[in-house]
Amino acid sequence: MDEAGVDGALIVQPINHMFDHSLVTSVLKKYPSKFIGCCLANPADDGSGIKQLEHLIVQEKYRAVRFNPNLWPSGQKMTNEVGRSLFAKAGELGAPVGIMVMKGISSYIQEIEELCTDYPATTVIFDHMAFCKPPTNDDEEKAFSSFLNLSRFPQVYVKYSALFRITREAYPYEDTSQLLSRVISSYGANRIMWGSDFPYVVPECGYKGAKEAISHVAGKVAVSSSDLEWILGKTVSQLFQGAWVTP
């Protein structure tokens, strides 16, 4: 982070540790002015994840929660009773929900629209541009358009992150410029934030390289300097007010 000129970061609970948040919690306590945390929602059938969520946000000071639809019990949707309770509770506690659609947006668009419609107080952040690559056929264009159309919900934000996952090219991932341009047109730069996808980004292009790629790609589509400021820090700072300041 120092090498890349990054002052603070949001650490997302790694799925490798599932619902054992002890490592991330210890880091948040050790570096309170450097990091804030995003916990992982536990959608267990018994509803125990709702109390876990409340504990992590209220007691352990996590500021956001990730929904990974792959963790829902087989055949269940994010709109089931537990999912709705988790989503509503996050909004009640002022914690944005980061949605990680590794299998693509198309499978989940109806669930997401339903949650955004029914719980407008809950902020949503799409991880990794909702895994949309530059469209090369009608199905991909339809999926990307459905993602852009979610900008009609003012509470929805986008992470322009993990470029190596959404590109079809080698570093510096110039083909993602068309994605960035269209997302800025739909959402506005003040609803877009950069993310590195550390540690997975390290063998791809390095952490510093990941940040430098953003400015490089933005230059290809004439993103204004003020828009780039939003993407590289102002958006996330406004979303998580009071974070990254020395107590």
mmCIF file of N, CA and C in Angstrom, residues 15-65:
data_model
loop_
_atom_site.group_PDB
_atom_site.id
_atom_site.type_symbol
_atom_site.label_atom_id
_atom_site.label_comp_id
_atom_site.label_asym_id
_atom_site.label_seq_id
_atom_site.Cartn_x
_atom_site.Cartn_y
_atom_site.Cartn_z
ATOM 1 N N ILE A 15 -12.974 -15.915 1.764
ATOM 2 C CA ILE A 15 -13.854 -17.094 1.825
ATOM 3 C C ILE A 15 -13.083 -18.324 2.313
ATOM 4 N N ASN A 16 -11.745 -18.295 2.169
ATOM 5 C CA ASN A 16 -10.910 -19.407 2.661
ATOM 6 C C ASN A 16 -11.137 -19.657 4.156
ATOM 7 N N HIS A 17 -11.446 -18.583 4.886
ATOM 8 C CA HIS A 17 -11.659 -18.691 6.339
ATOM 9 C C HIS A 17 -13.148 -18.821 6.685
ATOM 10 N N MET A 18 -13.976 -18.859 5.658
ATOM 11 C CA MET A 18 -15.436 -18.934 5.863
ATOM 12 C C MET A 18 -15.874 -17.931 6.937
ATOM 13 N N PHE A 19 -16.526 -18.396 8.003
ATOM 14 C CA PHE A 19 -17.117 -17.457 8.958
ATOM 15 C C PHE A 19 -16.271 -17.249 10.208
ATOM 16 N N ASP A 20 -15.020 -17.713 10.160
ATOM 17 C CA ASP A 20 -14.074 -17.438 11.245
ATOM 18 C C ASP A 20 -13.370 -16.118 10.907
ATOM 19 N N HIS A 21 -13.839 -15.055 11.556
ATOM 20 C CA HIS A 21 -13.347 -13.712 11.231
ATOM 21 C C HIS A 21 -12.159 -13.282 12.093
ATOM 22 N N SER A 22 -11.560 -14.220 12.851
ATOM 23 C CA SER A 22 -10.562 -13.828 13.854
ATOM 24 C C SER A 22 -9.337 -13.129 13.257
ATOM 25 N N LEU A 23 -8.865 -13.582 12.102
ATOM 26 C CA LEU A 23 -7.677 -12.965 11.500
ATOM 27 C C LEU A 23 -7.960 -11.509 11.104
ATOM 28 N N VAL A 24 -9.023 -11.303 10.338
ATOM 29 C CA VAL A 24 -9.343 -9.941 9.892
ATOM 30 C C VAL A 24 -9.640 -9.048 11.099
ATOM 31 N N THR A 25 -10.371 -9.570 12.075
ATOM 32 C CA THR A 25 -10.700 -8.787 13.269
ATOM 33 C C THR A 25 -9.424 -8.319 13.972
ATOM 34 N N SER A 26 -8.437 -9.207 14.067
ATOM 35 C CA SER A 26 -7.180 -8.842 14.741
ATOM 36 C C SER A 26 -6.449 -7.734 13.977
ATOM 37 N N VAL A 27 -6.530 -7.770 12.654
ATOM 38 C CA VAL A 27 -5.876 -6.753 11.824
ATOM 39 C C VAL A 27 -6.586 -5.399 11.963
ATOM 40 N N LEU A 28 -7.915 -5.429 12.016
ATOM 41 C CA LEU A 28 -8.680 -4.187 12.180
ATOM 42 C C LEU A 28 -8.341 -3.520 13.511
ATOM 43 N N LYS A 29 -8.147 -4.340 14.536
ATOM 44 C CA LYS A 29 -7.818 -3.796 15.859
ATOM 45 C C LYS A 29 -6.383 -3.263 15.904
ATOM 46 N N LYS A 30 -5.497 -3.905 15.165
ATOM 47 C CA LYS A 30 -4.094 -3.502 15.171
ATOM 48 C C LYS A 30 -3.861 -2.213 14.380
ATOM 49 N N TYR A 31 -4.614 -2.040 13.280
ATOM 50 C CA TYR A 31 -4.431 -0.872 12.408
ATOM 51 C C TYR A 31 -5.756 -0.133 12.191
ATOM 52 N N PRO A 32 -6.298 0.472 13.256
ATOM 53 C CA PRO A 32 -7.644 1.060 13.141
ATOM 54 C C PRO A 32 -7.752 2.242 12.181
ATOM 55 N N SER A 33 -6.640 2.936 11.915
ATOM 56 C CA SER A 33 -6.727 4.081 11.003
ATOM 57 C C SER A 33 -6.353 3.701 9.566
ATOM 58 N N LYS A 34 -5.963 2.428 9.382
ATOM 59 C CA LYS A 34 -5.517 1.963 8.063
ATOM 60 C C LYS A 34 -6.568 1.098 7.363
ATOM 61 N N PHE A 35 -7.285 0.284 8.162
ATOM 62 C CA PHE A 35 -8.215 -0.684 7.567
ATOM 63 C C PHE A 35 -9.603 -0.620 8.187
ATOM 64 N N ILE A 36 -10.605 -0.875 7.355
ATOM 65 C CA ILE A 36 -11.948 -1.199 7.835
ATOM 66 C C ILE A 36 -12.313 -2.561 7.246
ATOM 67 N N GLY A 37 -13.308 -3.215 7.822
ATOM 68 C CA GLY A 37 -13.598 -4.592 7.439
ATOM 69 C C GLY A 37 -14.953 -4.798 6.800
ATOM 70 N N CYS A 38 -15.003 -5.785 5.932
ATOM 71 C CA CYS A 38 -16.252 -6.269 5.335
ATOM 72 C C CYS A 38 -16.364 -7.739 5.714
ATOM 73 N N CYS A 39 -17.377 -8.075 6.512
ATOM 74 C CA CYS A 39 -17.533 -9.461 6.967
ATOM 75 C C CYS A 39 -18.267 -10.290 5.903
ATOM 76 N N LEU A 40 -18.346 -11.590 6.143
ATOM 77 C CA LEU A 40 -18.990 -12.511 5.202
ATOM 78 C C LEU A 40 -20.316 -12.974 5.784
ATOM 79 N N ALA A 41 -21.396 -12.769 5.035
ATOM 80 C CA ALA A 41 -22.726 -13.171 5.506
ATOM 81 C C ALA A 41 -22.838 -14.689 5.551
ATOM 82 N N ASN A 42 -23.395 -15.180 6.645
ATOM 83 C CA ASN A 42 -23.637 -16.619 6.819
ATOM 84 C C ASN A 42 -25.130 -16.884 6.625
ATOM 85 N N PRO A 43 -25.503 -17.451 5.454
ATOM 86 C CA PRO A 43 -26.927 -17.641 5.157
ATOM 87 C C PRO A 43 -27.474 -18.990 5.623
ATOM 88 N N ALA A 44 -26.933 -19.529 6.726
ATOM 89 C CA ALA A 44 -27.385 -20.833 7.237
ATOM 90 C C ALA A 44 -28.889 -20.831 7.470
ATOM 91 N N ASP A 45 -29.507 -21.970 7.197
ATOM 92 C CA ASP A 45 -30.965 -22.119 7.322
ATOM 93 C C ASP A 45 -31.507 -21.731 8.690
ATOM 94 N N ASP A 46 -30.705 -21.947 9.747
ATOM 95 C CA ASP A 46 -31.214 -21.699 11.102
ATOM 96 C C ASP A 46 -31.247 -20.214 11.473
ATOM 97 N N GLY A 47 -30.769 -19.351 10.570
ATOM 98 C CA GLY A 47 -30.831 -17.913 10.836
ATOM 99 C C GLY A 47 -29.767 -17.409 11.794
ATOM 100 N N SER A 48 -28.832 -18.275 12.189
ATOM 101 C CA SER A 48 -27.796 -17.876 13.149
ATOM 102 C C SER A 48 -26.895 -16.770 12.594
ATOM 103 N N GLY A 49 -26.835 -16.678 11.277
ATOM 104 C CA GLY A 49 -25.993 -15.665 10.645
ATOM 105 C C GLY A 49 -26.448 -14.238 10.917
ATOM 106 N N ILE A 50 -27.721 -14.047 11.267
ATOM 107 C CA ILE A 50 -28.234 -12.691 11.519
ATOM 108 C C ILE A 50 -27.611 -12.126 12.798
ATOM 109 N N LYS A 51 -27.562 -12.966 13.836
ATOM 110 C CA LYS A 51 -26.910 -12.543 15.084
ATOM 111 C C LYS A 51 -25.396 -12.366 14.887
ATOM 112 N N GLN A 52 -24.796 -13.245 14.095
ATOM 113 C CA GLN A 52 -23.365 -13.124 13.792
ATOM 114 C C GLN A 52 -23.087 -11.779 13.115
ATOM 115 N N LEU A 53 -23.932 -11.432 12.149
ATOM 116 C CA LEU A 53 -23.777 -10.172 11.420
ATOM 117 C C LEU A 53 -23.855 -8.982 12.372
ATOM 118 N N GLU A 54 -24.864 -9.018 13.230
ATOM 119 C CA GLU A 54 -25.039 -7.917 14.178
ATOM 120 C C GLU A 54 -23.823 -7.798 15.111
ATOM 121 N N HIS A 55 -23.314 -8.929 15.578
ATOM 122 C CA HIS A 55 -22.146 -8.922 16.463
ATOM 123 C C HIS A 55 -20.931 -8.323 15.753
ATOM 124 N N LEU A 56 -20.689 -8.762 14.518
ATOM 125 C CA LEU A 56 -19.507 -8.309 13.785
ATOM 126 C C LEU A 56 -19.560 -6.807 13.502
ATOM 127 N N ILE A 57 -20.752 -6.294 13.209
ATOM 128 C CA ILE A 57 -20.870 -4.866 12.890
ATOM 129 C C ILE A 57 -20.902 -4.009 14.162
ATOM 130 N N VAL A 58 -21.696 -4.420 15.130
ATOM 131 C CA VAL A 58 -21.863 -3.591 16.340
ATOM 132 C C VAL A 58 -20.667 -3.728 17.282
ATOM 133 N N GLN A 59 -20.250 -4.955 17.557
ATOM 134 C CA GLN A 59 -19.179 -5.185 18.535
ATOM 135 C C GLN A 59 -17.783 -5.103 17.908
ATOM 136 N N GLU A 60 -17.608 -5.719 16.751
ATOM 137 C CA GLU A 60 -16.264 -5.780 16.150
ATOM 138 C C GLU A 60 -16.003 -4.664 15.141
ATOM 139 N N LYS A 61 -17.024 -3.835 14.925
ATOM 140 C CA LYS A 61 -16.880 -2.606 14.119
ATOM 141 C C LYS A 61 -16.637 -2.839 12.625
ATOM 142 N N TYR A 62 -17.093 -3.977 12.091
ATOM 143 C CA TYR A 62 -17.065 -4.159 10.630
ATOM 144 C C TYR A 62 -18.015 -3.130 10.009
ATOM 145 N N ARG A 63 -17.684 -2.687 8.799
ATOM 146 C CA ARG A 63 -18.460 -1.603 8.177
ATOM 147 C C ARG A 63 -19.296 -2.057 6.983
ATOM 148 N N ALA A 64 -19.113 -3.314 6.549
ATOM 149 C CA ALA A 64 -19.844 -3.818 5.379
ATOM 150 C C ALA A 64 -19.957 -5.327 5.497
ATOM 151 N N VAL A 65 -20.755 -5.921 4.610
ATOM 152 C CA VAL A 65 -20.935 -7.382 4.624
ATOM 153 C C VAL A 65 -20.998 -7.885 3.183
#
